[in-house]
mmCIF file of C-alpha atoms in Angstrom:
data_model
loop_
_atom_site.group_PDB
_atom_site.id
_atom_site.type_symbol
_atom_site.label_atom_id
_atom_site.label_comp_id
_atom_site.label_asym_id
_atom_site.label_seq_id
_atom_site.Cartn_x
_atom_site.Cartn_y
_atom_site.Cartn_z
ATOM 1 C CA UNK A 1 18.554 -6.161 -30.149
ATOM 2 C CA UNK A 2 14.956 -5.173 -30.579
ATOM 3 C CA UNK A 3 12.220 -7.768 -29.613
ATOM 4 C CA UNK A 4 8.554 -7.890 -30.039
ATOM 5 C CA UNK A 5 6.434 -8.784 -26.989
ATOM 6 C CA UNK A 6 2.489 -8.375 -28.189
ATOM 7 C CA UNK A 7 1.328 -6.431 -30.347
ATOM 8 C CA UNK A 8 2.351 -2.935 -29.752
ATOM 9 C CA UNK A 9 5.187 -3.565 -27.459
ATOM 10 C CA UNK A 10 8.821 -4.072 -28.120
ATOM 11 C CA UNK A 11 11.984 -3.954 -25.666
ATOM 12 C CA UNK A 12 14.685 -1.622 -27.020
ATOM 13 C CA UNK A 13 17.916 -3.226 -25.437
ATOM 14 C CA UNK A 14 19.954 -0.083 -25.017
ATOM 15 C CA UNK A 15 23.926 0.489 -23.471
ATOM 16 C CA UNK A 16 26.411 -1.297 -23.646
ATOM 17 C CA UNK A 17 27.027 -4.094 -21.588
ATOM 18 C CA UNK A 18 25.983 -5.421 -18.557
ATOM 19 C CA UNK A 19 25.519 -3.825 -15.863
ATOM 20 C CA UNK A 20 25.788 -0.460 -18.760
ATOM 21 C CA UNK A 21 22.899 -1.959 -20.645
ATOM 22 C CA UNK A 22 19.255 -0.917 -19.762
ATOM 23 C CA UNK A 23 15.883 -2.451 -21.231
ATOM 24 C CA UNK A 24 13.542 0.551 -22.723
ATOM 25 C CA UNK A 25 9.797 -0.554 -24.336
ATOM 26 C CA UNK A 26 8.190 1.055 -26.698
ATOM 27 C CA UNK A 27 4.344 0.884 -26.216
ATOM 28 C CA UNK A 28 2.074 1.893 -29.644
ATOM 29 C CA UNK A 29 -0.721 1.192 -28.097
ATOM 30 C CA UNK A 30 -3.139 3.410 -30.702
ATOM 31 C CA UNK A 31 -3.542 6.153 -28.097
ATOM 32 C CA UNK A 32 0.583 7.148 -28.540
ATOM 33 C CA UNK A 33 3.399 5.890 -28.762
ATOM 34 C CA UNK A 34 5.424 5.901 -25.554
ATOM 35 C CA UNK A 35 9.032 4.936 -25.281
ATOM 36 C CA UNK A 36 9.686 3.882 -21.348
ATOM 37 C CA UNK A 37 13.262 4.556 -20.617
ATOM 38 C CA UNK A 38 16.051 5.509 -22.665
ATOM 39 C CA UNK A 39 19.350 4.422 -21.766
ATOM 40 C CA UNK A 40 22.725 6.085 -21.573
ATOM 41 C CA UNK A 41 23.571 8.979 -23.045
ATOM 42 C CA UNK A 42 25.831 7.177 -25.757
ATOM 43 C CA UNK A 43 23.561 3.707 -26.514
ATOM 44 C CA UNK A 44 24.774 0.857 -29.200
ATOM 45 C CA UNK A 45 22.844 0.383 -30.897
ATOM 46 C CA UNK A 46 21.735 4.072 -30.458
ATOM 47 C CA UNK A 47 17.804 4.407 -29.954
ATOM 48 C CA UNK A 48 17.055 5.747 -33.702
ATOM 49 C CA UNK A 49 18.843 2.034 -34.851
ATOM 50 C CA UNK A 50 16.608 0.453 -32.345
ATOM 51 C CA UNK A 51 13.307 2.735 -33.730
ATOM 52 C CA UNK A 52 14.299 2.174 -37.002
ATOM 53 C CA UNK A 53 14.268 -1.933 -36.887
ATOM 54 C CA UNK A 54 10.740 -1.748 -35.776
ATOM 55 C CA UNK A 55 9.820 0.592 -38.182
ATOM 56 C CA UNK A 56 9.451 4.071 -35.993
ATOM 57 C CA UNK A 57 11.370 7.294 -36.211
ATOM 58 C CA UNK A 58 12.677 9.698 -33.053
ATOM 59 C CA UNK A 59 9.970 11.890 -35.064
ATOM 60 C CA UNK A 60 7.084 9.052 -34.245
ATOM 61 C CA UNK A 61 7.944 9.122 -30.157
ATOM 62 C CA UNK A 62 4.850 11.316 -28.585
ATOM 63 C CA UNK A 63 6.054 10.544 -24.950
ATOM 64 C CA UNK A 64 8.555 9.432 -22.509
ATOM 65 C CA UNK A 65 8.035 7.632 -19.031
ATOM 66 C CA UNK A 66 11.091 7.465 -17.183
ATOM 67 C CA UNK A 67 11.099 5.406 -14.279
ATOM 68 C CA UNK A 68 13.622 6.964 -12.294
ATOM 69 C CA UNK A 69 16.793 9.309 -12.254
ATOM 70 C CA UNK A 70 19.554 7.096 -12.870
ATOM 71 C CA UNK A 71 21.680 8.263 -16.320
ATOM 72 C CA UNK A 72 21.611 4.712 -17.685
ATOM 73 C CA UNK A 73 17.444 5.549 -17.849
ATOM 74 C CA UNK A 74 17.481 8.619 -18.759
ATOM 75 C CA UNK A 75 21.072 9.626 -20.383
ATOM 76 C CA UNK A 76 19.405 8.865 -23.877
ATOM 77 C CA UNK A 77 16.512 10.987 -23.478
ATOM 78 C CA UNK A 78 19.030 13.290 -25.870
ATOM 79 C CA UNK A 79 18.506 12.051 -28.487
ATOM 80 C CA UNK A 80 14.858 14.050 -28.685
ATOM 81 C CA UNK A 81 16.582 17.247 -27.597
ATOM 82 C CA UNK A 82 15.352 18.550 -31.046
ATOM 83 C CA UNK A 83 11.710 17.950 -29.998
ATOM 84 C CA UNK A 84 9.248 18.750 -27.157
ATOM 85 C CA UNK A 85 8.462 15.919 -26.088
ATOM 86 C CA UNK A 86 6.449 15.819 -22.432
ATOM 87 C CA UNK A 87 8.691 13.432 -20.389
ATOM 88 C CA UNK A 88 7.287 12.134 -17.186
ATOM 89 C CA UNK A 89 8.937 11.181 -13.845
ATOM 90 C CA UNK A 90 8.317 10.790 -10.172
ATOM 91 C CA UNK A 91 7.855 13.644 -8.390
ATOM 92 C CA UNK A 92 10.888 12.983 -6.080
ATOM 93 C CA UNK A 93 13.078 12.803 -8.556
ATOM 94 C CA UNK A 94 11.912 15.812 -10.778
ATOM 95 C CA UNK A 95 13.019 17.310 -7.357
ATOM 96 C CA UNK A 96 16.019 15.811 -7.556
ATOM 97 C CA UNK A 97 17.340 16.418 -10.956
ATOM 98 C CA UNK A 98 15.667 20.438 -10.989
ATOM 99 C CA UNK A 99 17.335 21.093 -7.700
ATOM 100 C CA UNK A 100 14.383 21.617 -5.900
ATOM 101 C CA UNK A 101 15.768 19.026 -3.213
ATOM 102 C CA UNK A 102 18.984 17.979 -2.225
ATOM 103 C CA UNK A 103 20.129 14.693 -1.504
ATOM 104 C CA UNK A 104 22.927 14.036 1.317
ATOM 105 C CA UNK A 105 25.979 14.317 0.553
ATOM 106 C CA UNK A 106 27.750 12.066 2.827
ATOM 107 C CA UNK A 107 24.918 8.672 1.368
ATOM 108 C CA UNK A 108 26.778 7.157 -1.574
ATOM 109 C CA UNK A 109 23.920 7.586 -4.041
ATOM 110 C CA UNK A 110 22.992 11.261 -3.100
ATOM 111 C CA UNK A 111 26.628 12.395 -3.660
ATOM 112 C CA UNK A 112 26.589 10.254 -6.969
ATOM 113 C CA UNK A 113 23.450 12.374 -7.598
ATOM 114 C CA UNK A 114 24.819 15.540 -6.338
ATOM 115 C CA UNK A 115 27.494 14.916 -9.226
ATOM 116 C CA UNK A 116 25.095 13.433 -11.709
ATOM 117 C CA UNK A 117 22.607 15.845 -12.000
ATOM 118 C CA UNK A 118 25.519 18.371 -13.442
ATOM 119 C CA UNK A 119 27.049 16.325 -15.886
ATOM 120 C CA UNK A 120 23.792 15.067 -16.982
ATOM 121 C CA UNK A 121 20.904 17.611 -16.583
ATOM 122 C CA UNK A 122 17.353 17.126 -18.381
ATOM 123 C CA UNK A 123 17.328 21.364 -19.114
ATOM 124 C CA UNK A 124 15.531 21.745 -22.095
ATOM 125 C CA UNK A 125 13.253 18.907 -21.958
ATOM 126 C CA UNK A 126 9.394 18.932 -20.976
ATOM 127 C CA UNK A 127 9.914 17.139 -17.774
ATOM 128 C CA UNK A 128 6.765 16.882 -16.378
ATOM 129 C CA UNK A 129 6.368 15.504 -12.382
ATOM 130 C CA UNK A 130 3.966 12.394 -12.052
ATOM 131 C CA UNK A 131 2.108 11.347 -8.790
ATOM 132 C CA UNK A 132 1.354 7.866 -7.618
ATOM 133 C CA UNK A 133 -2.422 7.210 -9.395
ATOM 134 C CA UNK A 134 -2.140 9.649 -11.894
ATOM 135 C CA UNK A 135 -2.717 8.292 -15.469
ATOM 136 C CA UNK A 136 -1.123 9.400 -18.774
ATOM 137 C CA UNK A 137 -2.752 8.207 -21.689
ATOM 138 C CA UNK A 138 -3.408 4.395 -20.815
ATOM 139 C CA UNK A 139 -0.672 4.062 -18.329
ATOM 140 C CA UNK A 140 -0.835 4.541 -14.071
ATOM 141 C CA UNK A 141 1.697 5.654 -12.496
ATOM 142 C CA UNK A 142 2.968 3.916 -8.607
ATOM 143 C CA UNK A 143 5.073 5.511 -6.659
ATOM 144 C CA UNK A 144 7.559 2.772 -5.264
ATOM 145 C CA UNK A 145 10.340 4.808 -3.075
ATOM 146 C CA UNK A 146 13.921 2.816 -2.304
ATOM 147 C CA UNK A 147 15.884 2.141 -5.104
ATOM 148 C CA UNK A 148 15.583 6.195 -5.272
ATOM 149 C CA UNK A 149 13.020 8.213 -3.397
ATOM 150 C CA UNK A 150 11.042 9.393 -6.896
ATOM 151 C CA UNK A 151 11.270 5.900 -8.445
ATOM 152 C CA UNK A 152 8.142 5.042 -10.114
ATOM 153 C CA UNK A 153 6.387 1.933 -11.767
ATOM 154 C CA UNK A 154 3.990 2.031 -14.581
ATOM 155 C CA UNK A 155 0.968 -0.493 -15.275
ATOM 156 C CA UNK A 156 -0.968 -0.859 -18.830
ATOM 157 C CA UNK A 157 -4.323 -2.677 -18.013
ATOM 158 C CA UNK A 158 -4.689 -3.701 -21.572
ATOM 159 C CA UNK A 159 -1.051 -5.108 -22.689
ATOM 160 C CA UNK A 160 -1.660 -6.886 -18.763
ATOM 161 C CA UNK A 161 1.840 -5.370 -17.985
ATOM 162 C CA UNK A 162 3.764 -3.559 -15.279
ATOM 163 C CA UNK A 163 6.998 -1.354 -16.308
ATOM 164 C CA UNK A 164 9.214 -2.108 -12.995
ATOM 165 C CA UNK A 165 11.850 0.248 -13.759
ATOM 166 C CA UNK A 166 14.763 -1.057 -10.770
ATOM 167 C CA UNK A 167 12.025 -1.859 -8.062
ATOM 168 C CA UNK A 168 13.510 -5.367 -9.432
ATOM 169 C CA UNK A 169 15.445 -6.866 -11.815
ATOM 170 C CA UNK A 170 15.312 -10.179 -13.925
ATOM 171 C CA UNK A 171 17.510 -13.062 -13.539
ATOM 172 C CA UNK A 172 16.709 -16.322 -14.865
ATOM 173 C CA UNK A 173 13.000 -15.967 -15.015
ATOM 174 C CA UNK A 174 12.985 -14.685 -11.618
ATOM 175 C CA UNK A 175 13.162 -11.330 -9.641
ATOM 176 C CA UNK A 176 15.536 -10.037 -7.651
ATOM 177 C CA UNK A 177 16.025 -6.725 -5.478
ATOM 178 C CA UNK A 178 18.593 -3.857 -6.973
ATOM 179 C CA UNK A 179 21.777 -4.418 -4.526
ATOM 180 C CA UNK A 180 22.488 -1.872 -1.966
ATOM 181 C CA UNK A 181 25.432 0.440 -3.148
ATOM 182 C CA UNK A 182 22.735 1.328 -6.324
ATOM 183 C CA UNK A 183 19.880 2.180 -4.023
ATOM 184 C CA UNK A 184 18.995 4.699 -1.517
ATOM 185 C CA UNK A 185 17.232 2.437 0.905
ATOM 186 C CA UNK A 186 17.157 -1.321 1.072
ATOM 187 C CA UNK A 187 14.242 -1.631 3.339
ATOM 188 C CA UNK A 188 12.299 0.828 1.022
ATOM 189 C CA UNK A 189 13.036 -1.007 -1.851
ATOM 190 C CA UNK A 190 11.858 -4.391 -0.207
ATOM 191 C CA UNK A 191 8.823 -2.355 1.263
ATOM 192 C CA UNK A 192 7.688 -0.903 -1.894
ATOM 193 C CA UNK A 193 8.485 -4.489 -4.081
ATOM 194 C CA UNK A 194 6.075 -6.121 -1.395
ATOM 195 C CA UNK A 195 3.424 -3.649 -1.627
ATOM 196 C CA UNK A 196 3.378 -3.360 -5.502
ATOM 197 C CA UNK A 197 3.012 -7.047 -5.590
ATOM 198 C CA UNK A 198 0.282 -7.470 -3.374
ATOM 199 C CA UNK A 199 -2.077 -5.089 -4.703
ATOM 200 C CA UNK A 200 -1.444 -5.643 -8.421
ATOM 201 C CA UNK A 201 -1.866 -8.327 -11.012
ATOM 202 C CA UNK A 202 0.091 -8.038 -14.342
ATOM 203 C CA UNK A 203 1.512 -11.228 -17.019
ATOM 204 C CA UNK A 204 4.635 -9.156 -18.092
ATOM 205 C CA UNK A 205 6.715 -8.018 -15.582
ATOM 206 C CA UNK A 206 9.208 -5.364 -17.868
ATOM 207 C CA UNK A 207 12.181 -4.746 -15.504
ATOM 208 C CA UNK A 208 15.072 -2.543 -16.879
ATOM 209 C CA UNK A 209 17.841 -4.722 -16.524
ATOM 210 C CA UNK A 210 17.821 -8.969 -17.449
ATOM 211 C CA UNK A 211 14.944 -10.778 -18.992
ATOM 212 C CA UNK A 212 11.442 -9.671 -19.388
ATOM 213 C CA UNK A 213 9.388 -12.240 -17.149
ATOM 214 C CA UNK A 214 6.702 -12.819 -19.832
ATOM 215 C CA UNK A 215 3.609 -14.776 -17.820
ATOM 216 C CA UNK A 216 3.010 -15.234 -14.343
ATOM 217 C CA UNK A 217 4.939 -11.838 -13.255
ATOM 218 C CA UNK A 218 2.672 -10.802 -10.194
ATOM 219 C CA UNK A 219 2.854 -14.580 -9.064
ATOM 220 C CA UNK A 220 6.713 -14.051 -9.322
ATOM 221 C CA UNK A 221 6.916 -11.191 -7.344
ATOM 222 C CA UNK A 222 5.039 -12.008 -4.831
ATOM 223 C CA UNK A 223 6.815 -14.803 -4.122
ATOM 224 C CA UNK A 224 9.769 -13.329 -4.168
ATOM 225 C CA UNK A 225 8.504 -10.373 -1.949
ATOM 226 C CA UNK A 226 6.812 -13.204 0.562
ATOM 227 C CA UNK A 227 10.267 -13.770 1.572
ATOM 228 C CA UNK A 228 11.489 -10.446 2.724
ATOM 229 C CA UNK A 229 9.005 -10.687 5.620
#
């Protein structure tokens, strides 16, 4: 299903189903167009279905922000093999997927990452690190460690909207923290949630997984953050 949000912003509901289904955006926001995500490696309906109903093209896509590492976020970044397009992720994580570091192998998610980083590598891409500030095109990037040590959120001043990637995810209006066995660090994840909420103000809060919380968001958060302390 492909929904429009304000003008120049659409969620792409990619995957499968729950808990195999991710939320991607597209952002046309006159500067490019940005997709923000892109689910599994095998999607239904596949991204160029979920361009196509909003009247865009694989072709159209000048960049990709990826959130994190995780192959239901960036599995479907295939589907632009053909092209070179820059794709953008934590720095952590670049480190991560390139080999650079090496995650322990006796965690649960660094062996899982150990594994995944074989079966799904981003070689051929133009994966491109991002530090927490740095701006591409109209978007900022935050570094927000826990859920996995690169994970990073993205704000867009003028569609008043944070990208939360897993730093949270949606249920019934509200936000909730990733559970443990999909994150590297609990009280990272609950550190960085906190700290993101207090020192940012946003309407949409665009999580990858369950409803986008469409007004309000930062209130949300941070009341849902208030708690952990």
């Amino acid at each position: 299903m492909v929904r429009r949000l304000a003008d120049g912003l659409w969620l792409l509901e990619l995957g499968l189903v729950p808990p195999f289904a991710t939320n991607c955006y597209l952002v046309d926001d006159g500067e490019a167009v940005t997709l923000v995500d892109a689910g599994l490696p095998i999607n239904y309906p596949s991204l160029a279905t979920e361009l196509g109903r909003v009247g865009y093209e694989r072709l159209d896509i000048d960049r990709v922000l990826f959130t994190h590492y995780d192959i239901d976020h960036v599995g479907g970044a295939r589907a632009l093999r053909d092209r070179d397009v820059p794709m953008y992720m934590g720095e952590r994580d670049v480190a991560l997927v390139t080999g650079e570091w090496d995650p322990n192998l006796v965690h649960h998610k660094g062996l899982f990452h150990r594994i995944a980083r074989r079966l799904f590598p981003l070689d051929g891409h133009d994966l491109r690190p991002i530090a927490d500030g740095e701006a591409v095109g109209n978007f900022t990037a935050h570094h927000t460690p826990g859920h996995n040590p690169g994970h990073t959120v993205y704000t867009h001043e003028g569609l008043d909207a944070a990208f939360l990637g897993d730093l949270v995810w949606a249920t019934d209006g509200e936000f909730t923290t990733p559970f443990w066995l999909d994150s590297y660090e609990m009280r990272a994840v609950r550190e960085s949630a906190h700290a993101f909420a207090r020192n940012h103000e946003f309407a949409r809060g665009l999580a990858a997984h369950g409803e986008p919380v469409l007004s309000g968001a930062s209130d949300h958060l941070r009341a849902v953050t208030d708690e952990f302390w």
